[in-house]
mmCIF file of C-alpha atoms and ligand atoms in Angstrom:
data_model
loop_
_atom_site.group_PDB
_atom_site.id
_atom_site.type_symbol
_atom_site.label_atom_id
_atom_site.label_comp_id
_atom_site.label_asym_id
_atom_site.label_seq_id
_atom_site.Cartn_x
_atom_site.Cartn_y
_atom_site.Cartn_z
ATOM 1 C CA MET A 146 15.330 -4.031 -20.557
ATOM 2 C CA LYS A 147 13.564 -2.527 -17.642
ATOM 3 C CA LYS A 148 10.122 -3.945 -17.194
ATOM 4 C CA ILE A 149 7.717 -1.309 -16.036
ATOM 5 C CA ILE A 150 5.308 -2.781 -13.596
ATOM 6 C CA ALA A 151 2.569 -0.532 -12.498
ATOM 7 C CA ILE A 152 1.189 -2.487 -9.573
ATOM 8 C CA ALA A 153 3.841 -0.746 -7.573
ATOM 9 C CA LEU A 154 5.399 2.430 -8.890
ATOM 10 C CA ILE A 155 8.240 3.692 -10.892
ATOM 11 C CA PHE A 156 11.354 4.077 -8.909
ATOM 12 C CA PHE A 157 12.576 2.439 -5.795
ATOM 13 C CA SER A 158 11.242 4.199 -2.773
ATOM 14 C CA MET A 159 12.935 4.134 0.539
ATOM 15 C CA LEU A 160 10.789 2.055 2.795
ATOM 16 C CA LEU A 161 7.957 4.021 4.313
ATOM 17 C CA THR A 162 7.822 1.792 7.288
ATOM 18 C CA SER A 163 11.147 0.288 8.060
ATOM 19 C CA ALA A 164 11.951 -2.743 10.056
ATOM 20 C CA CYS A 165 14.654 -1.895 12.541
ATOM 21 C CA TYR A 166 15.555 -5.054 14.242
ATOM 22 C CA ASN A 167 18.498 -6.465 16.088
ATOM 23 C CA PHE A 168 18.820 -10.113 16.783
ATOM 24 C CA ASN A 169 21.234 -11.614 19.189
ATOM 25 C CA ASN A 170 20.742 -15.140 18.038
ATOM 26 C CA ASP A 171 20.871 -15.491 14.262
ATOM 27 C CA ALA A 172 21.692 -19.198 14.320
ATOM 28 C CA ASN A 173 18.434 -20.377 12.780
ATOM 29 C CA LYS A 174 17.860 -17.424 10.531
ATOM 30 C CA SER A 175 16.927 -17.830 6.854
ATOM 31 C CA SER A 176 16.347 -14.870 4.618
ATOM 32 C CA THR A 177 15.726 -13.916 1.040
ATOM 33 C CA ASP A 178 15.901 -10.531 -0.695
ATOM 34 C CA PHE A 179 14.430 -9.947 -4.098
ATOM 35 C CA PHE A 180 12.836 -7.419 -6.419
ATOM 36 C CA ALA A 181 9.136 -7.840 -7.229
ATOM 37 C CA MET A 182 6.127 -5.578 -7.850
ATOM 38 C CA ASP A 183 8.676 -2.879 -8.692
ATOM 39 C CA THR A 184 10.105 -2.709 -5.207
ATOM 40 C CA TYR A 185 12.624 -4.426 -2.950
ATOM 41 C CA MET A 186 11.307 -7.168 -0.752
ATOM 42 C CA SER A 187 12.812 -9.268 1.987
ATOM 43 C CA ILE A 188 11.592 -12.149 4.088
ATOM 44 C CA THR A 189 13.387 -13.362 7.196
ATOM 45 C CA ALA A 190 12.261 -16.462 9.053
ATOM 46 C CA TYR A 191 13.506 -18.268 12.135
ATOM 47 C CA GLY A 192 13.573 -21.834 13.299
ATOM 48 C CA GLY A 193 14.694 -24.915 11.408
ATOM 49 C CA ASN A 194 15.845 -24.597 7.847
ATOM 50 C CA ALA A 195 13.360 -22.315 6.164
ATOM 51 C CA ASP A 196 15.466 -21.615 3.064
ATOM 52 C CA LYS A 197 13.378 -23.758 0.738
ATOM 53 C CA ILE A 198 10.095 -22.456 2.134
ATOM 54 C CA LEU A 199 11.262 -18.863 1.713
ATOM 55 C CA GLN A 200 12.126 -19.539 -1.926
ATOM 56 C CA GLN A 201 8.631 -20.898 -2.430
ATOM 57 C CA ALA A 202 7.083 -17.872 -0.697
ATOM 58 C CA LYS A 203 9.084 -15.668 -3.043
ATOM 59 C CA ASP A 204 7.806 -17.686 -6.009
ATOM 60 C CA GLN A 205 4.245 -17.132 -4.777
ATOM 61 C CA ILE A 206 4.794 -13.357 -4.705
ATOM 62 C CA LYS A 207 6.322 -13.451 -8.194
ATOM 63 C CA ARG A 208 3.316 -15.431 -9.384
ATOM 64 C CA LEU A 209 0.946 -12.743 -8.044
ATOM 65 C CA GLU A 210 3.087 -10.078 -9.688
ATOM 66 C CA GLY A 211 2.726 -11.952 -12.979
ATOM 67 C CA MET A 212 -1.054 -11.951 -12.592
ATOM 68 C CA TRP A 213 -1.516 -8.315 -11.621
ATOM 69 C CA SER A 214 1.031 -6.386 -13.654
ATOM 70 C CA VAL A 215 -0.613 -3.590 -15.636
ATOM 71 C CA THR A 216 2.092 -3.661 -18.307
ATOM 72 C CA ASP A 217 2.969 -7.341 -18.688
ATOM 73 C CA LYS A 218 0.954 -8.560 -21.679
ATOM 74 C CA SER A 219 0.563 -12.006 -20.193
ATOM 75 C CA SER A 220 -1.004 -10.816 -16.928
ATOM 76 C CA GLU A 221 -4.647 -11.281 -15.970
ATOM 77 C CA ILE A 222 -5.057 -7.585 -15.273
ATOM 78 C CA TYR A 223 -3.615 -6.772 -18.697
ATOM 79 C CA ALA A 224 -6.211 -9.061 -20.272
ATOM 80 C CA VAL A 225 -9.016 -7.428 -18.268
ATOM 81 C CA ASN A 226 -7.771 -3.927 -19.145
ATOM 82 C CA HIS A 227 -7.545 -4.688 -22.870
ATOM 83 C CA SER A 228 -10.715 -6.652 -23.361
ATOM 84 C CA ASN A 229 -12.594 -3.778 -24.955
ATOM 85 C CA GLY A 230 -15.583 -4.071 -22.682
ATOM 86 C CA LYS A 231 -15.886 -7.852 -22.890
ATOM 87 C CA PRO A 232 -15.987 -10.106 -19.803
ATOM 88 C CA THR A 233 -12.694 -11.810 -18.856
ATOM 89 C CA GLU A 234 -12.165 -14.864 -16.657
ATOM 90 C CA VAL A 235 -9.680 -14.352 -13.833
ATOM 91 C CA SER A 236 -8.196 -16.513 -11.099
ATOM 92 C CA GLU A 237 -9.655 -17.033 -7.651
ATOM 93 C CA GLU A 238 -7.034 -14.712 -6.099
ATOM 94 C CA THR A 239 -7.644 -11.880 -8.549
ATOM 95 C CA SER A 240 -11.383 -12.161 -8.049
ATOM 96 C CA GLU A 241 -10.922 -12.175 -4.268
ATOM 97 C CA LEU A 242 -8.658 -9.131 -4.308
ATOM 98 C CA LEU A 243 -10.980 -7.238 -6.645
ATOM 99 C CA THR A 244 -13.970 -8.055 -4.417
ATOM 100 C CA PHE A 245 -12.014 -6.762 -1.445
ATOM 101 C CA ALA A 246 -10.887 -3.609 -3.300
ATOM 102 C CA LEU A 247 -14.436 -2.783 -4.423
ATOM 103 C CA ASP A 248 -15.701 -3.258 -0.874
ATOM 104 C CA ILE A 249 -13.118 -0.797 0.501
ATOM 105 C CA SER A 250 -13.876 1.588 -2.382
ATOM 106 C CA GLU A 251 -17.508 1.544 -1.304
ATOM 107 C CA LYS A 252 -16.693 1.991 2.387
ATOM 108 C CA THR A 253 -14.282 4.869 1.681
ATOM 109 C CA SER A 254 -16.779 6.534 -0.693
ATOM 110 C CA GLY A 255 -14.381 6.100 -3.596
ATOM 111 C CA ALA A 256 -11.198 7.378 -1.895
ATOM 112 C CA LEU A 257 -9.796 3.979 -2.843
ATOM 113 C CA GLU A 258 -10.238 3.998 -6.593
ATOM 114 C CA PRO A 259 -8.759 0.902 -8.277
ATOM 115 C CA THR A 260 -9.543 2.362 -11.717
ATOM 116 C CA ILE A 261 -7.486 5.556 -11.287
ATOM 117 C CA TYR A 262 -4.739 4.301 -13.651
ATOM 118 C CA PRO A 263 -5.525 6.496 -16.715
ATOM 119 C CA VAL A 264 -5.147 9.609 -14.530
ATOM 120 C CA LEU A 265 -2.005 8.279 -12.841
ATOM 121 C CA SER A 266 -0.540 7.677 -16.320
ATOM 122 C CA ALA A 267 -1.383 11.175 -17.525
ATOM 123 C CA TRP A 268 0.737 12.633 -14.701
ATOM 124 C CA GLY A 269 3.599 10.405 -15.833
ATOM 125 C CA PHE A 270 3.800 8.286 -12.705
ATOM 126 C CA THR A 271 3.812 5.088 -14.725
ATOM 127 C CA THR A 272 6.736 6.056 -16.969
ATOM 128 C CA GLU A 273 8.650 8.697 -14.996
ATOM 129 C CA GLN A 274 7.891 11.128 -17.859
ATOM 130 C CA TYR A 275 6.269 13.540 -15.432
ATOM 131 C CA ARG A 276 3.940 16.268 -16.642
ATOM 132 C CA ILE A 277 1.023 18.342 -15.394
ATOM 133 C CA PRO A 278 -2.100 17.551 -17.410
ATOM 134 C CA ASN A 279 -4.507 20.430 -18.018
ATOM 135 C CA ASP A 280 -8.003 20.585 -16.529
ATOM 136 C CA ARG A 281 -9.737 19.471 -19.704
ATOM 137 C CA GLU A 282 -7.515 16.432 -20.054
ATOM 138 C CA ILE A 283 -8.120 15.473 -16.422
ATOM 139 C CA LYS A 284 -11.852 15.956 -16.791
ATOM 140 C CA ASN A 285 -11.887 13.664 -19.824
ATOM 141 C CA LEU A 286 -9.728 11.042 -18.147
ATOM 142 C CA LEU A 287 -11.904 11.021 -15.043
ATOM 143 C CA LYS A 288 -14.740 9.783 -17.281
ATOM 144 C CA LYS A 289 -12.811 6.493 -17.464
ATOM 145 C CA VAL A 290 -12.541 6.263 -13.691
ATOM 146 C CA ASP A 291 -15.303 4.745 -11.591
ATOM 147 C CA TYR A 292 -15.069 1.618 -9.478
ATOM 148 C CA LYS A 293 -18.874 1.361 -9.600
ATOM 149 C CA LYS A 294 -18.631 0.507 -13.300
ATOM 150 C CA VAL A 295 -16.481 -2.569 -12.629
ATOM 151 C CA SER A 296 -18.680 -5.598 -12.843
ATOM 152 C CA LEU A 297 -17.535 -8.776 -11.159
ATOM 153 C CA SER A 298 -19.525 -11.945 -11.204
ATOM 154 C CA GLU A 299 -17.720 -14.870 -9.590
ATOM 155 C CA LYS A 300 -14.521 -15.006 -11.625
ATOM 156 C CA SER A 301 -15.628 -12.909 -14.568
ATOM 157 C CA VAL A 302 -14.590 -9.247 -14.702
ATOM 158 C CA GLN A 303 -15.999 -6.704 -17.093
ATOM 159 C CA LEU A 304 -14.938 -3.078 -17.498
ATOM 160 C CA LYS A 305 -16.277 -0.335 -19.728
ATOM 161 C CA PRO A 306 -13.958 0.164 -22.738
ATOM 162 C CA GLU A 307 -10.820 2.179 -21.868
ATOM 163 C CA MET A 308 -11.195 1.634 -18.144
ATOM 164 C CA MET A 309 -8.240 0.038 -16.355
ATOM 165 C CA ILE A 310 -7.752 -1.727 -13.050
ATOM 166 C CA ASP A 311 -4.548 -1.192 -11.043
ATOM 167 C CA PHE A 312 -3.839 -2.993 -7.776
ATOM 168 C CA GLY A 313 -0.919 -0.650 -6.924
ATOM 169 C CA SER A 314 -2.645 0.506 -3.760
ATOM 170 C CA LEU A 315 -3.227 -2.902 -2.219
ATOM 171 C CA GLY A 316 -1.505 -5.701 -4.164
ATOM 172 C CA LYS A 317 1.595 -5.777 -1.962
ATOM 173 C CA GLY A 318 -0.561 -6.008 1.144
ATOM 174 C CA TYR A 319 -2.506 -8.916 -0.298
ATOM 175 C CA ALA A 320 0.742 -10.577 -1.394
ATOM 176 C CA SER A 321 2.006 -10.286 2.200
ATOM 177 C CA ASP A 322 -1.125 -12.119 3.409
ATOM 178 C CA ILE A 323 -0.689 -14.931 0.871
ATOM 179 C CA ALA A 324 3.007 -15.296 1.716
ATOM 180 C CA THR A 325 2.262 -15.280 5.461
ATOM 181 C CA GLU A 326 -0.363 -17.969 5.083
ATOM 182 C CA PHE A 327 2.023 -20.076 3.041
ATOM 183 C CA LEU A 328 4.853 -19.717 5.578
ATOM 184 C CA GLN A 329 2.562 -20.547 8.497
ATOM 185 C CA ASP A 330 1.141 -23.574 6.680
ATOM 186 C CA ASN A 331 4.728 -24.749 6.345
ATOM 187 C CA GLY A 332 5.568 -24.452 10.006
ATOM 188 C CA VAL A 333 7.149 -21.001 10.213
ATOM 189 C CA SER A 334 6.187 -19.418 13.534
ATOM 190 C CA SER A 335 8.504 -16.398 13.591
ATOM 191 C CA ALA A 336 9.118 -14.237 10.527
ATOM 192 C CA LEU A 337 9.329 -10.715 9.255
ATOM 193 C CA LEU A 338 8.178 -9.857 5.744
ATOM 194 C CA ASP A 339 9.029 -6.498 4.263
ATOM 195 C CA LEU A 340 7.400 -6.100 0.868
ATOM 196 C CA GLY A 341 8.567 -2.639 -0.123
ATOM 197 C CA GLY A 342 7.554 -1.148 3.200
ATOM 198 C CA ASN A 343 4.469 -3.323 3.611
ATOM 199 C CA ILE A 344 5.494 -5.043 6.824
ATOM 200 C CA LYS A 345 4.011 -8.260 8.098
ATOM 201 C CA THR A 346 5.179 -10.145 11.153
ATOM 202 C CA ILE A 347 4.480 -13.774 11.967
ATOM 203 C CA GLY A 348 4.481 -14.403 15.704
ATOM 204 C CA ALA A 349 7.017 -12.644 17.867
ATOM 205 C CA LYS A 350 10.800 -12.496 17.518
ATOM 206 C CA PRO A 351 12.532 -15.815 18.206
ATOM 207 C CA ASP A 352 13.315 -14.707 21.765
ATOM 208 C CA GLY A 353 9.605 -14.060 22.339
ATOM 209 C CA SER A 354 9.836 -10.277 22.363
ATOM 210 C CA ASP A 355 7.932 -7.923 20.045
ATOM 211 C CA TRP A 356 9.265 -6.841 16.682
ATOM 212 C CA LYS A 357 10.434 -3.236 16.575
ATOM 213 C CA LEU A 358 9.128 -1.438 13.498
ATOM 214 C CA GLY A 359 10.133 2.122 12.695
ATOM 215 C CA VAL A 360 7.506 4.632 11.575
ATOM 216 C CA LYS A 361 9.273 6.930 9.161
ATOM 217 C CA ASP A 362 9.603 10.644 9.570
ATOM 218 C CA PRO A 363 7.915 12.030 6.420
ATOM 219 C CA GLU A 364 10.181 15.064 6.572
ATOM 220 C CA GLY A 365 13.515 13.453 7.242
ATOM 221 C CA SER A 366 15.447 10.262 6.917
ATOM 222 C CA GLY A 367 14.888 8.812 10.400
ATOM 223 C CA ASN A 368 11.896 7.472 12.265
ATOM 224 C CA VAL A 369 9.414 9.472 14.308
ATOM 225 C CA GLY A 370 9.053 6.469 16.560
ATOM 226 C CA VAL A 371 9.005 2.738 16.912
ATOM 227 C CA LEU A 372 6.100 0.296 17.160
ATOM 228 C CA SER A 373 6.599 -2.819 19.302
ATOM 229 C CA VAL A 374 4.229 -5.412 17.885
ATOM 230 C CA SER A 375 3.733 -9.118 17.093
ATOM 231 C CA ASP A 376 1.611 -11.038 14.608
ATOM 232 C CA ILE A 377 0.480 -7.972 12.754
ATOM 233 C CA ALA A 378 0.712 -6.001 9.509
ATOM 234 C CA VAL A 379 1.934 -2.390 9.378
ATOM 235 C CA VAL A 380 1.714 -0.316 6.204
ATOM 236 C CA THR A 381 2.448 3.373 5.582
ATOM 237 C CA SER A 382 1.386 5.607 2.686
ATOM 238 C CA GLY A 383 2.347 9.172 1.946
ATOM 239 C CA ASN A 384 3.042 11.462 -0.962
ATOM 240 C CA TYR A 385 6.518 12.412 0.149
ATOM 241 C CA GLU A 386 8.719 9.724 -1.341
ATOM 242 C CA ARG A 387 7.340 9.007 -4.770
ATOM 243 C CA TYR A 388 6.821 12.415 -6.251
ATOM 244 C CA PHE A 389 8.090 14.939 -8.730
ATOM 245 C CA THR A 390 8.624 18.661 -8.294
ATOM 246 C CA ASP A 391 7.666 21.469 -10.684
ATOM 247 C CA ARG A 392 9.716 24.583 -11.460
ATOM 248 C CA ASP A 393 8.362 26.361 -8.393
ATOM 249 C CA GLY A 394 9.339 23.492 -6.128
ATOM 250 C CA LYS A 395 5.780 22.258 -5.669
ATOM 251 C CA LYS A 396 5.585 18.520 -5.036
ATOM 252 C CA TYR A 397 3.242 16.141 -6.832
ATOM 253 C CA GLY A 398 2.900 12.692 -5.282
ATOM 254 C CA HIS A 399 1.734 9.356 -6.650
ATOM 255 C CA ILE A 400 -1.499 9.050 -4.670
ATOM 256 C CA ILE A 401 -4.325 10.659 -6.619
ATOM 257 C CA ASP A 402 -7.463 12.205 -5.210
ATOM 258 C CA PRO A 403 -10.153 10.653 -7.452
ATOM 259 C CA THR A 404 -12.481 13.639 -6.955
ATOM 260 C CA THR A 405 -10.000 16.110 -8.473
ATOM 261 C CA GLY A 406 -7.717 13.906 -10.576
ATOM 262 C CA HIS A 407 -4.777 15.650 -8.901
ATOM 263 C CA PRO A 408 -2.179 14.266 -6.507
ATOM 264 C CA VAL A 409 -3.481 14.452 -2.950
ATOM 265 C CA GLU A 410 -2.919 17.786 -1.236
ATOM 266 C CA ASN A 411 -4.317 17.878 2.253
ATOM 267 C CA ASP A 412 -3.348 18.129 5.911
ATOM 268 C CA LEU A 413 -1.693 14.692 6.052
ATOM 269 C CA GLN A 414 1.919 13.737 5.477
ATOM 270 C CA SER A 415 1.578 10.046 6.145
ATOM 271 C CA VAL A 416 -0.859 7.375 7.235
ATOM 272 C CA THR A 417 0.277 4.185 8.966
ATOM 273 C CA ILE A 418 -2.294 1.426 9.392
ATOM 274 C CA ILE A 419 -1.857 -1.439 11.817
ATOM 275 C CA ALA A 420 -4.119 -4.512 11.534
ATOM 276 C CA LYS A 421 -4.052 -8.298 11.197
ATOM 277 C CA GLU A 422 -4.414 -8.308 7.434
ATOM 278 C CA GLY A 423 -1.879 -6.715 5.107
ATOM 279 C CA ARG A 424 -4.530 -6.119 2.465
ATOM 280 C CA LEU A 425 -6.631 -4.003 4.829
ATOM 281 C CA CYS A 426 -3.571 -2.019 5.926
ATOM 282 C CA ASP A 427 -2.461 -1.392 2.351
ATOM 283 C CA ALA A 428 -5.922 -0.403 1.065
ATOM 284 C CA LEU A 429 -6.643 1.864 4.018
ATOM 285 C CA SER A 430 -3.227 3.524 4.193
ATOM 286 C CA THR A 431 -3.756 4.750 0.626
ATOM 287 C CA SER A 432 -7.428 5.687 0.954
ATOM 288 C CA LEU A 433 -7.288 7.334 4.382
ATOM 289 C CA PHE A 434 -4.381 9.376 3.070
ATOM 290 C CA VAL A 435 -6.720 10.578 0.297
ATOM 291 C CA MET A 436 -9.420 11.441 2.854
ATOM 292 C CA GLY A 437 -7.417 13.774 5.094
ATOM 293 C CA LEU A 438 -7.324 13.933 8.881
ATOM 294 C CA ASP A 439 -10.953 14.530 9.844
ATOM 295 C CA LYS A 440 -12.480 11.979 7.474
ATOM 296 C CA ALA A 441 -9.818 9.418 8.375
ATOM 297 C CA VAL A 442 -10.676 9.811 12.049
ATOM 298 C CA ASP A 443 -14.401 9.519 11.259
ATOM 299 C CA TYR A 444 -13.693 6.370 9.272
ATOM 300 C CA TRP A 445 -11.770 4.833 12.159
ATOM 301 C CA ARG A 446 -14.589 5.687 14.577
ATOM 302 C CA GLN A 447 -17.065 3.972 12.281
ATOM 303 C CA TYR A 448 -15.142 0.699 11.762
ATOM 304 C CA GLN A 449 -12.500 0.410 14.489
ATOM 305 C CA ASP A 450 -11.144 -2.829 13.039
ATOM 306 C CA PHE A 451 -7.620 -1.403 12.736
ATOM 307 C CA ASP A 452 -5.274 1.056 14.429
ATOM 308 C CA MET A 453 -3.589 4.035 12.843
ATOM 309 C CA ILE A 454 -0.919 6.687 13.199
ATOM 310 C CA LEU A 455 -1.455 9.858 11.178
ATOM 311 C CA ILE A 456 1.255 12.484 10.774
ATOM 312 C CA THR A 457 -0.072 15.886 9.773
ATOM 313 C CA ASP A 458 1.621 18.642 7.811
ATOM 314 C CA ASP A 459 1.869 20.753 10.956
ATOM 315 C CA GLY A 460 4.019 18.041 12.499
ATOM 316 C CA GLU A 461 1.526 16.458 14.889
ATOM 317 C CA ILE A 462 0.899 12.783 15.493
ATOM 318 C CA HIS A 463 -2.629 11.408 15.775
ATOM 319 C CA ILE A 464 -2.724 7.886 17.145
ATOM 320 C CA THR A 465 -5.558 5.521 18.048
ATOM 321 C CA GLU A 466 -5.736 4.738 21.740
ATOM 322 C CA GLU A 467 -5.055 0.975 21.590
ATOM 323 C CA ILE A 468 -1.758 1.275 19.728
ATOM 324 C CA LYS A 469 -0.455 4.225 21.714
ATOM 325 C CA SER A 470 1.004 2.019 24.430
ATOM 326 C CA LYS A 471 2.993 0.157 21.736
ATOM 327 C CA PHE A 472 4.442 3.292 20.177
ATOM 328 C CA THR A 473 7.592 4.942 21.489
ATOM 329 C CA ILE A 474 8.440 8.331 20.088
ATOM 330 C CA ASP A 475 12.013 8.842 18.926
ATOM 331 C CA SER A 476 14.116 11.057 21.188
ATOM 332 C CA ASP A 477 14.690 13.511 18.300
ATOM 333 C CA HIS A 478 10.926 13.934 17.882
ATOM 334 C CA LYS A 479 9.864 14.456 21.472
ATOM 335 C CA ASN A 480 8.604 17.909 20.508
ATOM 336 C CA MET A 481 5.913 16.475 18.197
ATOM 337 C CA LYS A 482 2.479 16.807 19.740
ATOM 338 C CA ILE A 483 0.696 13.480 20.185
ATOM 339 C CA ASN A 484 -3.106 13.483 19.935
ATOM 340 C CA VAL A 485 -4.889 10.327 21.006
ATOM 341 C CA ILE A 486 -7.874 9.312 18.876
ATOM 342 C CA THR A 487 -10.607 7.812 21.027
ATOM 343 C CA ALA A 488 -13.836 6.088 20.140
ATOM 344 C CA LYS A 489 -15.816 9.021 21.633
HETATM 345 P P1 ADP B 694 3.089 2.175 -2.403
HETATM 346 O O1 ADP B 694 2.678 1.369 -3.588
HETATM 347 O O2 ADP B 694 4.186 3.131 -2.666
HETATM 348 O O3 ADP B 694 3.340 1.329 -1.206
HETATM 349 P P2 ADP B 694 0.323 2.862 -1.862
HETATM 350 O O4 ADP B 694 -0.018 1.537 -1.299
HETATM 351 O O5 ADP B 694 -0.199 4.032 -1.112
HETATM 352 O O6 ADP B 694 1.878 3.106 -2.019
HETATM 353 O O7 ADP B 694 -0.247 2.849 -3.322
HETATM 354 C C1 ADP B 694 -0.052 3.913 -4.206
HETATM 355 C C2 ADP B 694 -0.365 3.416 -5.606
HETATM 356 O O8 ADP B 694 -1.763 3.171 -5.727
HETATM 357 C C3 ADP B 694 -0.050 4.414 -6.671
HETATM 358 O O9 ADP B 694 1.276 4.272 -7.090
HETATM 359 C C4 ADP B 694 -1.057 4.047 -7.762
HETATM 360 O O10 ADP B 694 -0.613 2.907 -8.493
HETATM 361 C C5 ADP B 694 -2.259 3.659 -6.980
HETATM 362 N N1 ADP B 694 -3.165 4.786 -6.633
HETATM 363 C C6 ADP B 694 -2.938 6.128 -6.620
HETATM 364 N N2 ADP B 694 -4.005 6.801 -6.142
HETATM 365 C C7 ADP B 694 -4.947 5.860 -5.845
HETATM 366 C C8 ADP B 694 -6.276 5.904 -5.310
HETATM 367 N N3 ADP B 694 -6.871 7.034 -4.977
HETATM 368 N N4 ADP B 694 -6.919 4.715 -5.153
HETATM 369 C C9 ADP B 694 -6.346 3.545 -5.480
HETATM 370 N N5 ADP B 694 -5.102 3.430 -5.991
HETATM 371 C C10 ADP B 694 -4.412 4.572 -6.151
HETATM 372 MG MG1 MG B 695 -1.688 1.100 -0.063
#
């Protein structure tokens, strides 16, 4: 029986950011591929025999999945979501991730909305039974959505009745951080983690060169370009791969604008965030996608603790100045205009 896990989404998406690597020397390579958080994941590590460590990293990710699933009755998030307004004790990791999520919600003025689940469900994204809810239904559901009403005191979480938390926007990023830390603590100094398109690299490639990570073309099957980076996380969000289409061919994607209760419709096709921490990349790729181009650029100017590549619906690339030198545009996309975002 298919287990529906809502911390990721419904059907397998092609990876938004793909790792396109070629290794000449695979002698010391260990890798594991598995399905978790409703997506395909792979971890590849180099040096020594990392097989056992990779299995343990995988177990860690599965453990986090078990804690954060919205549908698994034994998960912590399930307990929080069904506590009828009563406080619920959660683990250190869940409390840490929720603290982080609420902080980004605040900084993005609610573009990151970890309580959007009831609206997401109404559109059918959690079951693949897609439908277009009417305005009244959306208005009523939005009453159950408000990160400001989540109260967290140390490890005790309390929601208003009928509210629900969903870590779909940032759980994979956080999982990549936990797995990275575990691998590094166990001596891995070169690895590539691909958690359903949430990419994390440990160190450089075994030959000392940068990893080559493709940034997907939101309109086609290839990449618009390649990032050459080390020791970094890279995460992309967009509404072009997990979506449904209505009779008129209009697309509805799985990232919801919390101000309207509708799938995001703006001038962006995709947002790629590049930073040390996977959790920051994952949270910001989703929320800056909600914000649209101008607000995303304003946000970057305010914080500047990450880099980003935005692809707009008119086929232009907006890239922060630091990362530009690490980005090579694909030969098939040389006609795309590149705008460099500067600090001003
Ligand atoms: P993916 O999970 O495909 O990598 P994202 O990281 O962008 O993509 O997360 C999208 C998921 O986040 C949705 O499937 C849903 O579970 C949840 N979500 C949708 N809209 C929002 C939002 N505005 N804020 C927070 N979470 C959201
Ligand atoms: Mg995200």
